[in-house]
Coordinates of C-alpha atoms and ligand atoms in Angstrom, one line a residue:
M1 CA -1.0 -80.4 18.0
A2 CA 0.2 -77.3 19.7
A3 CA -0.1 -75.3 16.4
A4 CA -3.6 -76.6 15.8
L5 CA -4.7 -75.6 19.2
A6 CA -3.1 -72.1 18.9
V7 CA -4.9 -71.5 15.6
V8 CA -8.3 -72.5 16.8
A9 CA -8.1 -70.5 20.0
S10 CA -6.9 -67.4 18.2
L11 CA -10.0 -67.6 16.0
V12 CA -12.3 -68.0 18.9
A13 CA -11.0 -65.8 21.7
P14 CA -11.4 -62.3 20.3
S15 CA -14.9 -62.8 18.9
F16 CA -16.5 -63.0 22.3
A17 CA -13.9 -61.2 24.4
A18 CA -13.6 -58.0 22.3
S19 CA -15.3 -55.2 24.2
A20 CA -16.7 -56.9 27.2
Q21 CA -13.6 -56.8 29.4
V22 CA -12.8 -54.0 31.7
F23 CA -9.1 -53.4 32.7
S24 CA -8.2 -54.7 36.2
P25 CA -4.7 -54.7 37.4
P26 CA -3.1 -58.2 37.6
S27 CA -1.1 -57.1 40.7
T28 CA -1.2 -54.3 43.2
S29 CA 1.8 -52.6 41.3
P30 CA 4.5 -53.4 38.8
Y31 CA 6.8 -53.9 41.7
V32 CA 4.8 -56.5 43.5
E33 CA 4.6 -60.2 42.7
S34 CA 1.1 -61.6 42.1
A35 CA -0.5 -65.0 42.3
N36 CA -2.3 -64.0 39.1
Y37 CA 1.1 -64.7 37.5
T38 CA 1.6 -68.4 37.8
G39 CA 5.3 -68.8 38.7
F40 CA 6.8 -66.7 41.5
S41 CA 10.3 -65.5 40.9
N42 CA 13.3 -67.6 41.9
G43 CA 15.5 -64.5 42.3
S44 CA 16.6 -61.5 40.4
L45 CA 19.1 -61.4 37.5
P46 CA 22.5 -60.3 38.6
V47 CA 23.4 -56.6 38.3
Q48 CA 25.4 -56.8 35.1
H49 CA 28.3 -55.1 33.4
V50 CA 27.1 -52.2 31.3
T51 CA 28.5 -51.8 27.7
P52 CA 28.0 -48.1 27.0
G53 CA 26.2 -47.1 23.8
L54 CA 26.7 -43.9 22.0
L55 CA 23.3 -42.3 23.0
F56 CA 21.8 -44.8 25.4
D57 CA 22.9 -47.8 27.5
R58 CA 19.5 -49.4 27.8
F59 CA 16.8 -50.1 25.2
I60 CA 13.3 -51.3 26.3
Q61 CA 10.7 -52.1 23.6
I62 CA 7.1 -52.7 24.6
W63 CA 4.7 -54.2 21.9
F64 CA 1.0 -53.7 21.7
E65 CA -1.4 -55.4 19.2
N66 CA -3.6 -54.8 16.1
T67 CA -4.3 -51.1 16.1
D68 CA -4.5 -48.6 13.3
F69 CA -2.3 -45.5 13.7
A70 CA -5.3 -43.2 13.8
V71 CA -6.9 -45.1 16.6
A72 CA -3.8 -45.0 18.9
N73 CA -3.2 -41.4 18.0
S74 CA -6.6 -40.4 19.1
T75 CA -6.3 -42.1 22.5
A76 CA -5.4 -39.8 25.4
E77 CA -2.7 -42.0 27.0
F78 CA -0.9 -42.6 23.7
R79 CA -1.2 -38.9 22.9
S80 CA 0.3 -38.1 26.3
L81 CA 3.3 -40.4 25.6
A82 CA 3.7 -38.7 22.2
D83 CA 3.8 -35.4 24.0
R84 CA 6.7 -36.7 26.1
G85 CA 8.5 -38.4 23.2
V86 CA 9.1 -38.6 19.5
L87 CA 6.1 -39.8 17.6
M88 CA 7.2 -41.5 14.3
T89 CA 4.3 -40.8 11.9
R90 CA 5.5 -43.0 8.9
Y91 CA 6.3 -46.3 10.8
Y92 CA 5.1 -49.5 9.2
A93 CA 4.6 -53.1 10.2
L94 CA 5.8 -55.7 7.7
T95 CA 3.0 -58.1 7.0
H96 CA 0.0 -59.8 8.6
P97 CA -0.8 -61.5 11.0
S98 CA 1.1 -61.0 14.3
Q99 CA 3.8 -63.6 14.5
P100 CA 5.8 -62.8 11.4
N101 CA 6.2 -59.2 12.6
Y102 CA 7.6 -60.2 15.9
V103 CA 9.9 -62.8 14.3
A104 CA 11.1 -60.2 11.7
A105 CA 12.1 -57.6 14.4
L106 CA 14.4 -60.1 15.9
G107 CA 15.9 -61.9 12.9
G108 CA 15.7 -59.5 10.0
S109 CA 13.2 -61.6 8.1
F110 CA 9.8 -63.2 8.6
W111 CA 10.8 -66.1 6.4
G112 CA 7.6 -66.0 4.3
M113 CA 5.6 -66.8 7.4
A114 CA 1.9 -65.9 7.0
D115 CA 0.2 -67.3 10.1
D116 CA 0.4 -67.7 13.9
A117 CA 1.2 -71.4 14.0
Y118 CA 3.9 -73.0 16.2
Y119 CA 7.4 -72.7 14.5
N120 CA 10.9 -73.5 15.5
I121 CA 13.3 -71.5 13.4
P122 CA 16.5 -73.6 12.8
A123 CA 19.4 -73.2 15.3
N124 CA 21.8 -72.0 12.6
V125 CA 19.7 -68.8 12.1
S126 CA 21.2 -65.9 13.9
T127 CA 19.3 -63.1 15.7
M128 CA 19.9 -59.8 17.5
V129 CA 20.7 -61.9 20.6
D130 CA 23.9 -63.1 18.9
L131 CA 24.9 -59.5 18.1
L132 CA 24.1 -58.3 21.7
E133 CA 26.0 -61.1 23.4
Q134 CA 29.0 -60.7 21.1
A135 CA 29.2 -57.1 22.5
N136 CA 28.5 -58.1 26.1
I137 CA 25.2 -56.3 26.1
S138 CA 22.8 -58.0 28.6
W139 CA 19.3 -58.7 27.5
A140 CA 16.0 -60.3 28.6
S141 CA 12.4 -60.8 27.5
Y142 CA 9.7 -60.1 30.0
Q143 CA 6.5 -61.9 29.1
E144 CA 3.4 -61.2 31.2
H145 CA 1.6 -64.4 32.2
M146 CA 4.3 -66.7 31.0
P147 CA 4.1 -69.4 33.7
T148 CA 7.8 -70.4 34.1
D149 CA 11.0 -69.0 32.8
G150 CA 11.9 -70.3 29.4
Y151 CA 8.5 -71.8 28.8
N152 CA 8.3 -72.9 25.2
E153 CA 4.7 -74.1 24.7
A154 CA 2.2 -72.3 22.4
T155 CA 0.0 -70.9 25.1
Y156 CA -0.7 -70.8 28.8
T157 CA -4.2 -70.7 30.3
S158 CA -4.8 -69.6 33.9
N159 CA -7.3 -68.3 36.3
N160 CA -9.4 -65.4 34.9
Y161 CA -8.2 -62.7 37.2
I162 CA -10.5 -60.1 35.7
D163 CA -13.6 -62.1 36.2
P164 CA -13.0 -65.1 38.5
S165 CA -16.5 -66.4 37.8
A166 CA -15.6 -66.8 34.1
A167 CA -13.7 -69.7 32.6
D168 CA -9.9 -69.8 32.7
Y169 CA -8.3 -67.5 30.1
T170 CA -5.4 -67.9 27.7
Y171 CA -3.3 -64.8 28.7
Y172 CA 0.1 -66.0 27.4
W173 CA 0.8 -66.6 23.7
R174 CA 4.2 -67.7 22.3
K175 CA 3.5 -66.1 19.0
H176 CA 4.1 -62.8 20.6
N177 CA 7.4 -63.8 22.2
P178 CA 9.9 -63.6 19.3
T179 CA 13.2 -64.7 20.9
I180 CA 11.8 -68.1 22.0
I181 CA 10.7 -68.9 18.5
Y182 CA 14.4 -69.0 17.3
D183 CA 16.1 -72.3 18.3
S184 CA 19.4 -70.4 18.3
V185 CA 18.0 -68.8 21.5
S186 CA 15.7 -71.3 23.0
N187 CA 18.0 -74.3 22.6
I188 CA 20.6 -72.8 24.8
S189 CA 19.5 -73.0 28.4
S190 CA 21.2 -69.8 29.6
R191 CA 19.4 -68.0 26.8
A192 CA 16.0 -69.7 27.4
A193 CA 16.2 -68.7 31.1
L194 CA 16.2 -65.0 30.0
H195 CA 12.5 -65.3 29.1
R196 CA 11.0 -64.1 32.4
N197 CA 7.6 -63.3 33.6
F198 CA 6.2 -60.2 35.4
N199 CA 6.9 -61.6 38.9
D200 CA 10.6 -61.8 37.8
F201 CA 10.2 -58.3 36.5
A202 CA 9.1 -57.0 39.9
V203 CA 12.2 -58.6 41.5
D204 CA 14.6 -57.5 38.8
V205 CA 13.5 -53.8 38.8
N206 CA 13.8 -53.7 42.6
A207 CA 17.3 -55.2 42.3
S208 CA 18.3 -52.5 39.7
A209 CA 19.0 -55.5 37.4
I210 CA 17.0 -54.7 34.3
P211 CA 19.3 -55.6 31.4
Q212 CA 20.4 -53.4 28.6
W213 CA 18.2 -54.7 25.8
V214 CA 14.7 -55.6 26.9
F215 CA 11.6 -56.9 25.0
V216 CA 8.3 -56.6 26.9
T217 CA 5.0 -58.4 25.8
P218 CA 2.0 -57.5 27.9
N219 CA -0.6 -60.3 28.2
I220 CA -3.2 -60.8 25.5
V221 CA -5.8 -58.5 27.1
N222 CA -3.3 -55.7 28.2
D223 CA -1.7 -55.5 24.8
A224 CA -5.2 -54.7 23.2
H225 CA -5.3 -57.9 21.2
D226 CA -8.5 -59.3 22.8
T227 CA -9.6 -55.9 24.0
T228 CA -9.5 -52.3 23.0
I229 CA -7.0 -49.4 22.8
D230 CA -8.6 -47.9 26.0
F231 CA -7.9 -51.2 27.8
A232 CA -4.2 -50.9 26.8
A233 CA -4.1 -47.3 27.8
D234 CA -5.3 -48.3 31.3
F235 CA -2.5 -50.9 31.4
L236 CA 0.0 -48.2 30.5
N237 CA -1.3 -46.0 33.3
Y238 CA -1.0 -48.9 35.8
W239 CA 2.3 -50.4 34.6
L240 CA 4.4 -48.0 32.6
E241 CA 3.7 -44.6 34.2
P242 CA 5.2 -45.4 37.6
L243 CA 8.2 -47.0 35.9
L244 CA 8.9 -44.0 33.7
A245 CA 9.6 -42.1 36.9
D246 CA 11.9 -44.8 38.3
P247 CA 15.6 -44.6 37.4
R248 CA 16.0 -48.3 38.0
F249 CA 13.9 -48.6 34.8
N250 CA 14.2 -45.3 33.0
D251 CA 17.3 -43.3 33.7
N252 CA 19.0 -40.7 31.6
R253 CA 20.7 -43.4 29.5
T254 CA 17.4 -45.3 28.7
L255 CA 15.5 -45.3 25.4
I256 CA 12.0 -46.8 25.3
L257 CA 10.0 -47.8 22.2
I258 CA 6.2 -48.2 22.4
T259 CA 5.0 -49.9 19.2
F260 CA 2.4 -52.2 17.7
D261 CA 2.9 -55.4 15.9
E262 CA 0.6 -54.5 13.0
N263 CA -2.4 -52.4 12.2
E264 CA -6.0 -53.7 12.5
N265 CA -7.4 -52.9 9.0
Y266 CA -5.8 -55.1 6.4
G267 CA -7.5 -53.0 3.7
I268 CA -5.1 -50.1 4.2
N269 CA -1.3 -50.1 4.4
N270 CA 0.2 -51.3 7.6
Q271 CA 0.9 -48.0 9.4
I272 CA 1.4 -48.3 13.2
F273 CA 1.8 -45.9 16.1
S274 CA 5.3 -45.9 17.4
V275 CA 6.8 -43.5 19.9
L276 CA 10.3 -43.1 21.4
L277 CA 10.5 -42.1 25.1
G278 CA 12.9 -42.1 28.0
G279 CA 15.6 -40.2 29.8
A280 CA 18.1 -40.6 27.0
L281 CA 15.9 -38.7 24.5
P282 CA 17.3 -35.2 24.2
E283 CA 15.0 -32.6 25.9
E284 CA 14.5 -30.6 22.7
L285 CA 13.0 -33.7 20.9
R286 CA 10.3 -34.3 23.4
G287 CA 6.8 -33.7 21.9
T288 CA 8.2 -33.7 18.4
V289 CA 7.2 -35.7 15.3
D290 CA 9.6 -37.6 13.0
T291 CA 8.3 -38.2 9.5
T292 CA 11.1 -40.6 8.3
Y293 CA 9.9 -43.9 6.8
Y294 CA 10.6 -46.7 9.3
T295 CA 9.6 -50.4 9.7
H296 CA 10.1 -53.0 12.4
Y297 CA 13.6 -53.5 10.9
S298 CA 14.5 -50.0 12.2
S299 CA 14.5 -51.3 15.7
M300 CA 17.4 -53.6 14.7
S301 CA 19.5 -51.0 12.7
S302 CA 19.0 -48.3 15.4
I303 CA 20.3 -50.6 18.1
Q304 CA 23.2 -51.7 15.8
A305 CA 24.0 -48.0 15.2
N306 CA 23.9 -47.1 18.9
W307 CA 26.4 -49.8 20.0
G308 CA 28.4 -50.0 16.8
L309 CA 27.4 -53.6 16.3
G310 CA 27.6 -55.9 13.3
S311 CA 24.5 -57.0 11.4
L312 CA 22.7 -60.2 10.5
G313 CA 23.0 -59.5 6.7
R314 CA 19.3 -59.6 6.2
N315 CA 16.6 -56.8 6.1
D316 CA 18.3 -55.2 9.1
T317 CA 20.7 -53.9 6.4
N318 CA 18.0 -53.1 3.9
E319 CA 18.6 -49.4 3.0
M320 CA 15.0 -48.5 2.4
M321 CA 13.3 -50.6 5.1
A322 CA 15.8 -50.2 8.0
N323 CA 16.2 -46.5 8.4
V324 CA 17.8 -45.6 11.7
W325 CA 15.8 -43.4 14.1
S326 CA 16.8 -39.9 13.2
F327 CA 18.4 -38.7 16.4
I328 CA 20.6 -41.8 16.3
A329 CA 21.3 -41.5 12.6
D330 CA 22.3 -37.9 13.0
A331 CA 24.6 -38.7 15.9
V332 CA 26.4 -41.5 14.1
G333 CA 26.4 -39.9 10.7
Y334 CA 24.3 -42.6 9.1
N335 CA 22.5 -41.5 5.9
N336 CA 18.8 -42.6 6.0
T337 CA 17.0 -43.2 2.7
F338 CA 14.2 -40.8 1.9
V339 CA 11.1 -42.6 0.9
A340 CA 8.3 -40.6 -0.7
D341 CA 4.7 -41.4 0.2
A342 CA 4.1 -42.9 -3.3
D343 CA 7.1 -45.2 -2.8
I344 CA 6.2 -46.7 0.5
P345 CA 5.7 -50.4 -0.1
L346 CA 2.4 -52.0 0.7
T347 CA 3.1 -54.2 3.6
N348 CA -0.5 -55.1 4.3
I349 CA 0.1 -58.3 2.2
T350 CA 0.0 -61.7 3.7
G351 CA 0.5 -65.2 2.3
T352 CA 2.3 -64.4 -1.0
I353 CA 5.7 -63.5 0.3
P354 CA 8.1 -66.3 -0.5
G355 CA 10.2 -67.9 2.2
P356 CA 11.0 -71.2 4.0
L357 CA 8.1 -70.8 6.5
N358 CA 5.4 -70.0 4.0
S359 CA 2.8 -72.8 4.5
N360 CA 1.8 -72.7 0.8
S361 CA 4.2 -74.9 -1.1
S362 CA 4.0 -72.5 -4.1
F363 CA 5.8 -69.9 -2.0
V364 CA 8.4 -72.1 -0.2
T365 CA 12.0 -71.2 -0.8
P366 CA 15.2 -72.6 0.9
W367 CA 16.6 -71.1 4.1
P368 CA 18.8 -68.2 2.8
A369 CA 22.4 -67.7 4.0
P370 CA 23.2 -64.2 5.4
N371 CA 24.6 -61.7 2.9
T372 CA 28.0 -61.6 4.3
S373 CA 29.0 -58.5 2.3
A374 CA 26.2 -56.4 3.7
V375 CA 27.1 -53.4 5.9
G376 CA 24.5 -52.3 8.4
A377 CA 24.1 -49.1 10.4
G378 CA 26.5 -50.3 13.1
G379 CA 29.3 -50.8 10.6
G380 CA 30.5 -54.1 12.0
P381 CA 30.8 -57.5 10.2
V382 CA 27.9 -59.8 9.4
F383 CA 27.4 -62.4 12.2
V384 CA 27.7 -65.9 10.9
S385 CA 26.4 -68.7 13.1
D386 CA 28.9 -71.2 14.6
D387 CA 26.7 -74.3 14.6
S388 CA 28.8 -76.1 17.3
E389 CA 28.2 -73.2 19.7
E390 CA 24.5 -73.0 18.9
C391 CA 23.7 -76.6 19.5
E392 CA 25.0 -76.8 23.0
Ligands
LIG401 C1 -5.5 -60.5 40.8 O1 -6.2 -59.6 40.0 C2 -7.5 -59.2 40.6 C3 -8.1 -58.3 39.5 O2 -7.4 -57.1 39.3 C4 -7.2 -58.4 41.8 O3 -8.4 -58.1 42.4 C5 -6.4 -59.3 42.8 O4 -6.0 -58.5 43.9 C6 -5.1 -59.8 42.1 N1 -4.4 -60.6 43.0 C7 -3.2 -60.3 43.5 C8 -2.6 -61.3 44.3 O5 -2.7 -59.2 43.2
LIG402 C1 31.0 -58.8 30.2 O1 30.0 -58.9 31.1 C2 30.3 -59.7 32.2 C3 29.1 -60.0 33.1 O2 28.2 -58.9 33.1 C4 31.4 -59.0 33.0 O3 31.8 -59.7 34.2 C5 32.6 -58.9 32.1 O4 33.6 -58.1 32.7 C6 32.3 -58.2 30.8 N1 33.4 -58.5 29.8 C7 33.9 -57.5 29.1 C8 35.0 -58.0 28.2 O5 33.6 -56.4 29.2
LIG403 C1 -2.1 -37.2 15.9 O1 -3.0 -36.6 16.7 C2 -2.7 -35.2 17.0 C3 -3.6 -34.7 18.0 O2 -4.9 -34.9 17.7 C4 -2.8 -34.5 15.6 O3 -2.5 -33.1 15.8 C5 -1.9 -35.1 14.6 O4 -2.1 -34.5 13.4 C6 -2.1 -36.6 14.5 N1 -1.1 -37.1 13.7 C7 -1.3 -37.7 12.5 C8 -0.1 -38.1 11.8 O5 -2.4 -37.9 12.1
LIG404 C1 10.6 -71.0 40.3 O1 10.8 -72.4 40.7 C2 9.6 -73.1 41.0 C3 10.1 -74.5 41.5 O2 10.8 -75.1 40.5 C4 8.7 -73.2 39.9 O3 7.5 -73.8 40.2 C5 8.4 -71.8 39.4 O4 7.5 -71.8 38.3 C6 9.6 -71.0 39.1 N1 9.3 -69.6 38.7 C7 9.4 -69.2 37.5 C8 9.0 -67.8 37.2 O5 9.9 -69.8 36.6
LIG405 C1 9.9 -54.1 45.7 O1 10.1 -53.0 46.6 C2 8.9 -52.4 47.0 C3 9.2 -51.2 47.8 O2 10.2 -51.5 48.7 C4 8.1 -53.5 47.9 O3 6.9 -53.0 48.3 C5 7.9 -54.7 47.0 O4 7.3 -55.8 47.7 C6 9.2 -55.2 46.4 N1 8.9 -56.3 45.4 C7 9.5 -57.4 45.5 C8 9.1 -58.4 44.4 O5 10.4 -57.7 46.3
LIG406 C1 22.4 -38.8 34.5 O1 22.3 -39.5 35.7 C2 23.5 -39.7 36.4 C3 23.3 -40.6 37.6 O2 22.1 -40.3 38.3 C4 24.0 -38.3 36.9 O3 25.2 -38.4 37.5 C5 24.2 -37.4 35.6 O4 24.6 -36.1 36.0 C6 23.0 -37.4 34.8 N1 23.3 -36.7 33.5 C7 22.5 -35.8 33.0 C8 23.0 -35.3 31.7 O5 21.5 -35.5 33.5
LIG407 C1 -3.5 -52.7 1.0 O1 -3.6 -51.4 1.1 C2 -3.8 -50.7 -0.1 C3 -3.7 -49.2 0.1 O2 -4.5 -48.8 1.1 C4 -5.2 -51.2 -0.7 O3 -5.4 -50.6 -1.9 C5 -5.1 -52.7 -0.8 O4 -6.4 -53.2 -1.2 C6 -4.8 -53.4 0.5 N1 -4.5 -54.8 0.3 C7 -5.2 -55.7 0.8 C8 -4.8 -57.1 0.5 O5 -6.2 -55.5 1.5
LIG408 C1 13.5 -58.8 3.1 O1 14.7 -59.3 2.5 C2 14.5 -60.2 1.4 C3 15.8 -60.7 0.9 O2 16.8 -59.7 1.0 C4 13.6 -59.6 0.4 O3 13.3 -60.5 -0.6 C5 12.3 -59.1 1.0 O4 11.5 -58.5 0.1 C6 12.7 -58.1 2.1 N1 11.5 -57.4 2.6 C7 10.7 -57.6 3.6 C8 9.5 -56.8 3.8 O5 11.0 -58.4 4.4
LIG409 C1 26.0 -39.2 3.6 O1 25.6 -38.3 2.6 C2 26.5 -37.2 2.4 C3 25.9 -36.2 1.4 O2 25.3 -36.9 0.3 C4 27.9 -37.7 1.9 O3 28.8 -36.6 1.8 C5 28.4 -38.7 3.0 O4 29.6 -39.3 2.5 C6 27.4 -39.8 3.3 N1 27.8 -40.5 4.4 C7 27.9 -41.9 4.4 C8 28.3 -42.5 5.7 O5 27.5 -42.5 3.5
LIG410 C1 -1.2 -71.4 -2.8 O1 -0.8 -70.5 -3.8 C2 -1.3 -70.7 -5.1 C3 -0.6 -69.7 -6.0 O2 -0.9 -68.4 -5.7 C4 -2.8 -70.6 -5.0 O3 -3.3 -70.8 -6.3 C5 -3.4 -71.5 -4.0 O4 -4.7 -71.4 -3.9 C6 -2.7 -71.4 -2.7 N1 -3.1 -72.5 -1.8 C7 -3.6 -72.3 -0.6 C8 -3.9 -73.5 0.2 O5 -3.8 -71.2 -0.1
LIG411 C1 20.5 -73.9 8.2 O1 19.9 -75.2 8.4 C2 18.9 -75.5 7.4 C3 18.2 -76.7 7.8 O2 17.7 -76.7 9.1 C4 19.6 -75.5 6.1 O3 18.6 -75.8 5.1 C5 20.3 -74.2 5.8 O4 21.0 -74.3 4.6 C6 21.2 -73.8 6.9 N1 21.7 -72.5 6.6 C7 22.9 -72.1 6.7 C8 23.2 -70.7 6.4 O5 23.8 -72.8 7.1
LIG412 C1 16.5 -77.3 19.0 O1 15.2 -77.6 19.6 C2 14.3 -78.0 18.7 C3 12.9 -78.1 19.4 O2 13.1 -78.6 20.7 C4 14.7 -79.4 18.2 O3 13.8 -79.9 17.3 C5 16.0 -79.2 17.5 O4 16.5 -80.4 17.0 C6 17.1 -78.5 18.4 N1 18.2 -78.2 17.5 C7 19.5 -78.3 17.9 C8 20.5 -77.9 16.9 O5 19.7 -78.7 19.1

């Protein structure tokens, strides 16, 4: 039922919403709670223990939607971020459509998934959350327009704050919230509660309580999905720019990734615009370009390298697809794999990649166990789920 609704709405929403909407801020500032976000915060996270990383102590990734590299790279705000960061010019999403890319960046596989339907990934499947918690690294997912903390429904529809005379609008989509899709996260109440909305964000940043590993999903208009890259640029000006100047968000031990789930044009390979920013980025790298071949798996291997973590024994240890962001690889002595243009795999494919969540029975395979002999960029052991712990 939920899946069917999600699929229908995703087919309908963009067709009439595409260019008509004009950015309007959902609150007066990123620091202020807003009735446009359904649930008001019930208090900040505690200020937590900090586990130091080699090059940074906090990692914040912010995901935008469905944009070709060239389109983002020709938009002033994104160019401006590139001028202050490292622009990675050979960074690729993994497949189409959206959801499998989010799921992959958290669990090291997209499990053959080829749609945006409602999935529960079994509780014995580990994720980055297991590796982080094992190392006492705090984390949270901030989901704009999610109504209540830990909300696990497919969508949430609320007042159209941009045009109050229009019908209510579905701003929140679970398919863009990767941690909640894994039962190993959502079935544990303390983990579910770390899915927080932007009212919580306002409270957490004021309390200097932003955790060490953070996933941010703007709502479905601010992330460019139902709108345009210019709309997303206006959102960045409203939300990110003030935070970049605030040490409670971006201090000299913070690394920020701005990325896109996938490109827009399925007819070309899946290259996306990704930039690293933040106070932890060495001064001499700002405004530079990195031409290493990266994918969404690189956001797992790079984090594993920074904190010397273990791995999941999946594509987070794939030597070609999980190259570590160069400035980290150089610092830890990890040898990235050079991939020539002609050898970059086509990842604009959808539907025909085998896995347990492929909806076509011709492509369904069993849930694979982790490769326990793999060694990732952090050098630590492969995490193997303890079922009794994960079913609490
Ligand atoms: C909700 O968003 C609208 C549109 O930007 C804005 O005019 C209004 O002030 C917002 N409400 C609150 C409480 O911030
Ligand atoms: C882990 O983090 C908790 C809470 O933030 C802190 O109280 C504790 O001392 C840390 N434990 C270790 C072993 O560092
Ligand atoms: C991105 O845009 C800049 C500025 O226009 C341009 O110099 C650069 O070549 C572009 N990068 C790529 C990889 O196309
Ligand atoms: C805070 O608690 C109230 C009362 O239970 C609830 O209505 C609200 O949605 C909660 N806020 C969030 C962000 O979960
Ligand atoms: C955060 O602090 C600012 C500045 O003091 C204040 O205006 C704002 O209301 C605070 N936000 C919250 C959610 O307490
Ligand atoms: C980083 O910030 C801390 C705290 O504000 C400060 O003590 C330290 O000197 C800064 N380090 C550098 C390299 O700027
Ligand atoms: C994927 O991209 C390649 C290279 O641009 C193109 O030749 C191919 O047709 C695309 N595949 C699909 C399924 O559109
Ligand atoms: C991921 O890993 C699996 C198994 O190791 C492999 O079959 C698959 O092709 C990899 N690639 C992608 C893009 O996920
Ligand atoms: C990296 O490559 C260099 C040169 O090929 C080699 O000497 C070194 O052992 C490699 N390091 C690792 C960690 O594999
Ligand atoms: C499932 O895959 C097979 C083999 O490629 C194909 O012939 C069939 O049309 C697919 N079925 C659906 C419903 O897409
Ligand atoms: C995890 O559970 C699924 C069923 O939900 C099972 O098929 C699979 O073999 C299990 N995997 C491991 C590694 O235990
Ligand atoms: C986790 O939650 C899902 C969905 O609510 C449920 O189907 C599943 O049985 C739960 N798994 C465990 C191991 O508790």
